Structures are given as structure tokens and as C-alpha cells.
Amino acid sequence: MKLAERVSQVTPSITLAIAAKAKAMKTEGIDVCSFSAGEPDFDTPAHIKAACVKALDEGKTKYGPASGEPKLREAIAQKLKRENGLDYKPENVIVTNGGKHSLYNLIIALIESGDEVIIPAPYWLSYPEMVTLAGGTSVIVQTDASNGYKITPQQLRQAITPKTKLFIINSPSNPTGMVYTPEELQALAEVIVEKDILVVSDEIYEKIIYDGAKQVSIGSLGEEIFARTIISNGFAKGYSMTGWRIGYLAGPLELIKATITLQSHSTSNVCTFAQYGAIAALEGEQDCVEEMRQAFAKRREVMYERLNGIPRLSCPKPEGAFYMLPDISKTGLKSLEFSNLLLEKEQVAVIPGIAFGVDNNIRLSYATDMATIEKGMDRLERFIKSATVMKS
Ligand code: GLU
């Protein structure tokens, strides 16, 4: 069969593949410690589930507008104003099938052959793949741990060409866990405005932030940057709603309208009754978010201490999200070999950094229980001290 060229240029999502493999091994009775996909281990809070059940009972089981339930678009617009200082009307919002789908809609609506998209590395693995699917070109800008894995205004300026259309920023970041300060965002915003490009701010981890780090949306830093910003967000991480698949985009009207047209021919509306759960998430009590954040904060301390106590590994302390990206270069192994051997020898599942554009690192998600973290760190330590690694 001759498949379309565009699919042959992309590979399946390795985060999803490794998570599925770890789950399948567990089902077979193998004692796996999985630090693979970034998926909170908490159940969705009860009041959110109750709102969804109520919507089902009330017969909210029909098609809805492709743009999303009006009540949810309104609630999102209010949230963006209240929490992020972004002045959007409900018409500027589209409800999508998750944060990933938000970005996909945006990139397909905006990017075509000849367009360049600037992506700082380490990056979330789906960004460049989406750009490829749209026929565009990713311009990867390498950042490093010494600079907190953050792109500098100089690096951004240097990467911009007449073909640049979009810059992708993700703070708190997957996979580094780093958070840009308001000053750093301001300096990047100045370059974006001066060069007149667009920026998509992926804020999916905004609720998961530590040590007093401040979550600021780049679009809130002035009218000129606001006009060039698109916000991508969703409910998966902050409210532990990964399987619900509800995300959203907010941005300039013309662009949002284009994504609605696209969605009307691809997925139609997001599951109607699920959207009522999302309304409850935004309008209900937020203690559940804080409780989960505090649990992540404790796990972060334990994993950080343990990782840095293992010979040959080092890892900066992340300020947000629920990932650690230790440097494995002193083991002499590259990320894929390291991850495969670790799974085979010690049944610990991690994501090779190569998936995020860095081959000297692995990514561990600590959105899992403390017992798994302790056990997994014991195994990782044994692996590092084992003959396999010592020989290399
Ligand atoms: N975004 C999460 C991760 O990076 C979930 C998996 C995925 O969608 O790639 O692990």
C-alpha cells in the first residue's frame, strides 16, 4: 500500500508507546516501575465526575457546536481573564479533544510548506511531528542545563528568518520542568513583537509549579504581544483528566474561526457530557488542584534527592510540571540504549531523551506514587552500579 508521504515522515509517539508497553508488562504480572507518560495517578476529582454524570442523566448526549459548549467557552474566557490576565471573549476560544489536539488544530490551520516554526530543545516530542505533518519546517534551538534549559532572546532572534511564522514556548516545560520568569518572558516578547511573528504558549502545566515560581502567560505582557499570542491549555494535568480529552485554544478571532472550521470537518464537537465536567472543574472548588500539587511537590523532593545521590547521574531541580531530565552522559550510554537496558534489566520504564531532542538525558515522570518512586530509584541505582553500565 502506498501511504501518503506525510505519514512516512513521522514516528509514533514514544511517550505513549513506552507507557503502553509498561502497562502491558504490568498486566502480564511483571513488577514494572513506570516513570514513562506524564499522567497523574489521581482519580479525577469527584465533583467533576458528578457534573459529567448529571449531564449524561439530563440527556446531554447529542452533537454540540464544533467550537465547544457555549457555557464552557464562557467559563474558559473567564478563567483566562481571572487567572492569567488575558482578555478573551468566548468567541476567541475553541474547545478541543485535549491539549495535543489544540496544538494540532493550530499548526494545521497556520503552517504550510515554506513556513518555519522555532522550537527550543529539549521539546515535547509532538511539536516537531505536528509541524512536519503540516508540511512546515521545525527550527530547533538547543538550550542547555547551565542556562536552565531556557531559550535566550539572543537565540530566538538568531533563529528568526523571513520564513518564521511561529515560536512555541512551553512553561512549565515538559520535559525539563523549567519555568520562565516574568522578566525572561518579557525579553522574549520584545523579540516576538519586533520581528512580528506569532507565539503559541503551551500552558498545560500551569497549575503544577513549586517553590514560589510564578506562572505568567506571555500574552499578558502587553497589547502587542497579546495580539501575537495563542494560548494552548487543557484539563488533563491540573485536574487529572487525561482520559477525558478536553483542551482549548484561545487567540485572535480569525485564527480561532479557522480552527473551528477545521474541527467541524475532522472531529466535530468534543464529547458533550465530558465538557460539563470541564465546566465544573473551572467553576468548582480548587482545593483538589492544590492537594495534587502538594503531593507532586513531595514526590519531586524525593526523586530529586535520590537521582542526584546516584553516581554518574545529575539533574537540575525542576520548578514545575512533574518531570526530571537527568544527564546520563557519564554512564557512557546514549538515551535509547540506556532506557531499553533499564527496562530489560530492572523493569524501570523511562523515556529516552532522544525523543525530546537530547540524547544524553532520560525523562522520568514523578506523577506516580511514592512507593514506586522509592523502589524505582533503588533499581536505577543498582542498574547504574551494575556491570552493564560500569563496563561501558
Ligand atoms: N504529554 C504527556 C507526556 O509527555 C502524555 C503523553 C503524550 O501525550 O505524549 O508524557
XYZ file of C-alpha atoms and ligand atoms in Angstrom, residues 13-17 19 35-39 100 124-126 174-175 204-205 237 242 245 322-323 351 356 363 365, ligand 1:
38
model
C 4.575 8.906 19.931
C 7.262 7.219 22.034
C 5.771 8.505 25.317
C 2.511 6.722 24.555
C 4.307 3.621 23.223
C 3.616 3.842 28.676
C 8.057 6.749 35.058
C 7.018 6.979 31.427
C 3.968 9.022 30.392
C 3.180 12.167 32.298
C -0.153 11.079 33.673
C -2.406 17.862 21.930
C 7.810 17.949 23.888
C 8.116 15.297 21.203
C 4.854 16.004 19.348
C 7.777 19.154 29.503
C 10.372 17.548 29.646
C -0.850 22.759 30.142
C 1.328 22.536 33.304
C -2.667 17.602 34.031
C -6.072 12.767 30.970
C -9.581 14.595 26.244
C 6.200 16.543 37.021
C 9.298 15.559 35.090
C 11.543 7.921 28.182
C 12.831 15.296 23.150
C 12.973 11.705 31.274
C 7.701 11.393 35.312
N 2.107 14.665 27.494
C 2.375 13.510 28.270
C 3.833 13.114 28.206
O 4.636 13.798 27.625
C 1.460 12.374 27.875
C 1.849 11.554 26.700
C 1.770 12.301 25.421
O 0.695 12.811 25.121
O 2.777 12.394 24.758
O 4.179 12.115 28.764
